[in-house]
Short mmCIF file of C-alpha atoms in Angstrom, two decimals:
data_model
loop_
_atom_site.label_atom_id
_atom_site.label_comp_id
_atom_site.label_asym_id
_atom_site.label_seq_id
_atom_site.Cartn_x
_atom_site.Cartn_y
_atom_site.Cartn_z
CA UNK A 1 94.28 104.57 99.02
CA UNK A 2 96.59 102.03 97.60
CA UNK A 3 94.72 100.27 94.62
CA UNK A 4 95.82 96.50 94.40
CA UNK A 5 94.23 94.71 90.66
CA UNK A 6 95.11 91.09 90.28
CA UNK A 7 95.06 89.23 87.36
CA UNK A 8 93.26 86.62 85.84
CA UNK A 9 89.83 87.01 88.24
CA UNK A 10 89.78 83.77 87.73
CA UNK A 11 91.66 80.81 85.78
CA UNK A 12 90.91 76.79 84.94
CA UNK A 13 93.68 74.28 85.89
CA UNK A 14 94.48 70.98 85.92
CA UNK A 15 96.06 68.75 88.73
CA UNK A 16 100.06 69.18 88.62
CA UNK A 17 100.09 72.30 87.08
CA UNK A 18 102.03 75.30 87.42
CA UNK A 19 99.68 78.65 88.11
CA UNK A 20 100.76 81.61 87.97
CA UNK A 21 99.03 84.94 89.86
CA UNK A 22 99.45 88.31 89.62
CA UNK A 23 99.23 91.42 91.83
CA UNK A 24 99.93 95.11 90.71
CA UNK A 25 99.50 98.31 93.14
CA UNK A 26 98.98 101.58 91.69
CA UNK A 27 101.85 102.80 93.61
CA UNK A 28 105.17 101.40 94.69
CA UNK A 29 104.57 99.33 97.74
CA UNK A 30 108.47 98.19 98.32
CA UNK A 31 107.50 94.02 99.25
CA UNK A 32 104.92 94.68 101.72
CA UNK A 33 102.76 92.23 100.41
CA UNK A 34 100.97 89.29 101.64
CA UNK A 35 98.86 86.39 99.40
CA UNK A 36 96.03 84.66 101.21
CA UNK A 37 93.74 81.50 100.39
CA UNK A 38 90.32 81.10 101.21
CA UNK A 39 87.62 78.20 100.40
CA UNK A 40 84.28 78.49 100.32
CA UNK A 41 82.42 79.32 103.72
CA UNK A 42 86.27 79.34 105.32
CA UNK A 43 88.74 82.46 107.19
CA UNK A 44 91.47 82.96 104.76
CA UNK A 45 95.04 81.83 105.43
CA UNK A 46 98.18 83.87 105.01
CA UNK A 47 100.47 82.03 102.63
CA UNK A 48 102.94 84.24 102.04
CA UNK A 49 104.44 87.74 103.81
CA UNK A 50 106.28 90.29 102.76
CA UNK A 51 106.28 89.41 99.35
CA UNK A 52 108.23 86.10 99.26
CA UNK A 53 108.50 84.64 103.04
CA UNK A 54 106.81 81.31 103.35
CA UNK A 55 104.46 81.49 106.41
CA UNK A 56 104.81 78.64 108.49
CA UNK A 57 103.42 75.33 107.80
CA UNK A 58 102.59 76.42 104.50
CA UNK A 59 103.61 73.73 101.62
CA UNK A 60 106.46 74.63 99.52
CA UNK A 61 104.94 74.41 96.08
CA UNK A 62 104.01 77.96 96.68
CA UNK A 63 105.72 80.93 96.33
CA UNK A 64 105.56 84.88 96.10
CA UNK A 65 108.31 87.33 94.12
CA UNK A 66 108.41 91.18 93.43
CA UNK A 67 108.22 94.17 94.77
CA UNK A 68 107.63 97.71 94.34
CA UNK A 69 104.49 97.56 92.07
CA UNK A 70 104.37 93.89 90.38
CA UNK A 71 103.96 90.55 92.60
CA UNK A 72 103.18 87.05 91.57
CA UNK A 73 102.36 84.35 93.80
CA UNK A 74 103.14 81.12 91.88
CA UNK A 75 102.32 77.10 92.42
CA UNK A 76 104.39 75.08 91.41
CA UNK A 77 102.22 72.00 90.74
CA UNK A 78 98.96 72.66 91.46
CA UNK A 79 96.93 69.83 93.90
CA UNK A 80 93.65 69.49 94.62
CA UNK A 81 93.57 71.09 97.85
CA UNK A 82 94.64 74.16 96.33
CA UNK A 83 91.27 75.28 94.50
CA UNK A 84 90.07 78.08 96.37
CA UNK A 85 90.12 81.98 95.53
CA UNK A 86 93.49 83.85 96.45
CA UNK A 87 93.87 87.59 97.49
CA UNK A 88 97.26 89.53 98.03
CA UNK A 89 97.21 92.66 100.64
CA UNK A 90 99.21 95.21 100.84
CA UNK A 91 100.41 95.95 104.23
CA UNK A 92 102.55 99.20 103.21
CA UNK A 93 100.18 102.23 103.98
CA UNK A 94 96.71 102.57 105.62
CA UNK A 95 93.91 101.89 104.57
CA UNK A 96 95.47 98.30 103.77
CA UNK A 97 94.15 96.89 100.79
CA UNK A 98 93.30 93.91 99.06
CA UNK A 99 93.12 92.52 95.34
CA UNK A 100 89.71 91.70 94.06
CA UNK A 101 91.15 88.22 94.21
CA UNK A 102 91.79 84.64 91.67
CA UNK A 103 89.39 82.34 91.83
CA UNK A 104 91.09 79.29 90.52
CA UNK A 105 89.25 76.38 89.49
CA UNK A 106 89.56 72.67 88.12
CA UNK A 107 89.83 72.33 84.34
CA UNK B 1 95.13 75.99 120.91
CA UNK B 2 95.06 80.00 119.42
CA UNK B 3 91.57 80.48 118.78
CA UNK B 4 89.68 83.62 117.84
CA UNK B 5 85.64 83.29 118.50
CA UNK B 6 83.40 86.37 117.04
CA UNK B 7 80.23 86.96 118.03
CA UNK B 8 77.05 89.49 118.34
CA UNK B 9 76.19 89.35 114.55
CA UNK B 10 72.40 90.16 114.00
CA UNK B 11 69.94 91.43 111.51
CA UNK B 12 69.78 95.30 112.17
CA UNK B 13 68.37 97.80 110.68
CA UNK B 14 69.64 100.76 107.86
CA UNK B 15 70.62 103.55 110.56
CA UNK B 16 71.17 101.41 113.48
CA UNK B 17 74.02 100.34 115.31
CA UNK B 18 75.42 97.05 116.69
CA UNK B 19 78.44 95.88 118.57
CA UNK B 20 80.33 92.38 117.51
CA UNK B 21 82.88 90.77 119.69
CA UNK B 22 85.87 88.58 119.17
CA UNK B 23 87.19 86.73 121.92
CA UNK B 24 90.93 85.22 121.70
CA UNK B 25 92.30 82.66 123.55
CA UNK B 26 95.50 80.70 123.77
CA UNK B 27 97.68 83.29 123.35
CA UNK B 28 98.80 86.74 125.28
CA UNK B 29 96.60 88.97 124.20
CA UNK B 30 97.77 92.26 125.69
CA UNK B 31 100.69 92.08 123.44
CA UNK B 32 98.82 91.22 120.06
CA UNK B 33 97.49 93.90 117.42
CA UNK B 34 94.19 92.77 116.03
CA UNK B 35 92.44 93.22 112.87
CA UNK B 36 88.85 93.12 111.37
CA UNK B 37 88.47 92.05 107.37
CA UNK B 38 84.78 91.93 106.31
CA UNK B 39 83.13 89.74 103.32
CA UNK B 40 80.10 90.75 101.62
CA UNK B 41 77.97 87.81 100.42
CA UNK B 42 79.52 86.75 97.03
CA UNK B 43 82.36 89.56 96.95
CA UNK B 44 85.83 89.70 98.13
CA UNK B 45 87.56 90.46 101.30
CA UNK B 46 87.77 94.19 102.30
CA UNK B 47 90.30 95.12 105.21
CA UNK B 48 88.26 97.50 107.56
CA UNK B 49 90.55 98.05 110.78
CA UNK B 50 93.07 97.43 112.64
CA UNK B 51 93.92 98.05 116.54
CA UNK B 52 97.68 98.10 118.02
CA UNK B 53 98.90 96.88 121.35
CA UNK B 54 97.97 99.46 124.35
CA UNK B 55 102.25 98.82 124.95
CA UNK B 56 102.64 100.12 121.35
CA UNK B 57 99.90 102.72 121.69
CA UNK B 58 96.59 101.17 121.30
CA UNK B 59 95.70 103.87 118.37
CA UNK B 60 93.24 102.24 115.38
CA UNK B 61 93.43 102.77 111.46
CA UNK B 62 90.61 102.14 109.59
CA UNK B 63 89.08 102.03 105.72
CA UNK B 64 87.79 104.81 104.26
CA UNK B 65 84.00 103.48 103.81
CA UNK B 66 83.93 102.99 107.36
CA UNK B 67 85.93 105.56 109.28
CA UNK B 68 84.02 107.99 111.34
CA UNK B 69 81.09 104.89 111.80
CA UNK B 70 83.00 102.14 112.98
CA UNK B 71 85.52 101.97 115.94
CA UNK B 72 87.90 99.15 116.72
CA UNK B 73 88.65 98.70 120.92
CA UNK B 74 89.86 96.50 122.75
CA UNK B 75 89.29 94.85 126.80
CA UNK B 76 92.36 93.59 127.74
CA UNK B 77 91.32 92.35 131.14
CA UNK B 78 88.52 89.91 129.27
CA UNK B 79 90.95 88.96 125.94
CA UNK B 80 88.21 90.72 123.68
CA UNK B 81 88.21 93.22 120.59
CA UNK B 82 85.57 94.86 119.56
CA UNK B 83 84.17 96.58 116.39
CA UNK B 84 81.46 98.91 116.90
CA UNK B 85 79.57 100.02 114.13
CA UNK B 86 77.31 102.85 113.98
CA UNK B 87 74.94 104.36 111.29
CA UNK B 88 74.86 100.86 109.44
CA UNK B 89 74.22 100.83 106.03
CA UNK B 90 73.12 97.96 103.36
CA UNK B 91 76.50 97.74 101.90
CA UNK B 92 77.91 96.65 105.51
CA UNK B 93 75.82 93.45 105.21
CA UNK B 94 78.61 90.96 105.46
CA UNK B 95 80.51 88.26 107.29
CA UNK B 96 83.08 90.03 109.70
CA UNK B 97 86.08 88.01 110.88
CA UNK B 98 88.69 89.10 113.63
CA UNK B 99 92.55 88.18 113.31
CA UNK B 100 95.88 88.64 114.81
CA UNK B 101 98.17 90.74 113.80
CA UNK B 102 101.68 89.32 113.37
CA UNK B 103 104.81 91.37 112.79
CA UNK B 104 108.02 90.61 111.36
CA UNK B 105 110.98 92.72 111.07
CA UNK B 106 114.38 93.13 108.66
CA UNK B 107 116.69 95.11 109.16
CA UNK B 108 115.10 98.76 109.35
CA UNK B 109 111.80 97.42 107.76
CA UNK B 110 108.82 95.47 109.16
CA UNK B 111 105.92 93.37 107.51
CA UNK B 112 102.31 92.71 108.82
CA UNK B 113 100.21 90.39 108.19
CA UNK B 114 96.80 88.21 109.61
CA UNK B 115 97.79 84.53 110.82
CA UNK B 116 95.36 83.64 112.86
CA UNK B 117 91.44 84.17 111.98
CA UNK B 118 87.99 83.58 113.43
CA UNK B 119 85.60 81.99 111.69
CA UNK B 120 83.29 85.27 111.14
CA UNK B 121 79.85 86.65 112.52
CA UNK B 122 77.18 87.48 109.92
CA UNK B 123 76.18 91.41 110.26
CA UNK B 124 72.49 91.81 108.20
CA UNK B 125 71.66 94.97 107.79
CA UNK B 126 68.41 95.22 105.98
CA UNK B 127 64.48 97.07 106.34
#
């Protein structure tokens, strides 16, 4: 199976920043790649699809980028509904597979 | 309103079995592939399954820690998916949520992903 390790686990921030995620698969997973959100006791959400397409109704201050092996999912200025913990999946091969996820928290 | 309800989620015990449901509405059903992702307390998501469209073949791929125990299926005529899960262990203690499937193609290529999510039935299994 497809191993997907995201970096930081988890990362302090401050209102209006700019945070930065990142996503590596052990093999080359051209941009099938999705980034999720999820609060506490909550579904997740799909943000973003195939590596850098905005799902609907999703604010623009986020964004994905990559492909093959390296993917970031950036936020452009972080607000305070955006603490929660975020997970990319790859959708290129079965088993799909998540990150371990960010958990990104208010400094 | 799409809406995705799962239900059946019980304390059962190590060896035993138990069937959780997820009933959609609000949407065509028939047409949608369907997906389970799992959450153990305190961890992070794990993908476990996924079920096509009978139109696109109906046929189910699932993760390695649970393939051979657990079986995605589907009702079409009652808008419900399924996840049965046999020979339960401790490790499948967890919160399992139901999604769509969506699908979107370029060019030669096409891209998955889960849009539309229950909120999740707790699965105990414990002595």
């Amino acid at each position: 199976a497809i191993q997907m390790t995201q970096s930081p686990s988890s990362l302090s921030a401050s209102v209006g920043d700019r945070v930065t995620i990142t996503c590596r698969a052990s093999q080359g997973i051209r941009n099938d790649l999705g980034w999720y959100q999820q609060k506490p006791g909550k579904a997740p959400k799909v943000l973003i699809y195939a590596a850098s397409r905005l799902q609907t109704g999703v604010p623009s201050r986020f964004s994905g980028s990559g492909s093959g092996t390296d993917f970031t999912l950036t936020i452009s200025s972080l607000q305070p509904e955006d603490f929660a913990t975020y997970y990319c999946l790859q959708d290129y091969s079965y088993p799909w597979t998540f990150g371990q996820g960010t958990k990104v928290e208010i400094k | 309103e799409v809406q995705l309800v799962e239900s059946g989620g019980v304390l059962v015990k190590p060896g035993g079995s138990l069937r959780v449901s997820c009933t959609a509405s609000g949407f065509t059903f028939t047409n949608a592939w369907m997906s389970w992702v799992r959450q153990a307390p305190g961890k992070g998501l794990e993908w476990v399954g996924r079920i096509k469209s009978k139109t696109d073949d109906g046929t189910a791929d699932y993760a390695a820690p649970v393939k051979g125990r657990f079986t995605v299926s589907r009702d079409d005529s009652k808008n419900t998916l399924y996840l049965q899960m046999n020979s339960l262990k401790t490790e499948d203690t967890a919160v399992y949520y139901c999604s769509t499937v969506s699908r979107y193609c370029s060019g030669a290529a096409c891209y998955y992903y889960m849009d539309v999510w229950g909120t999740g039935t707790t699965v105990t299994v414990s002595s």
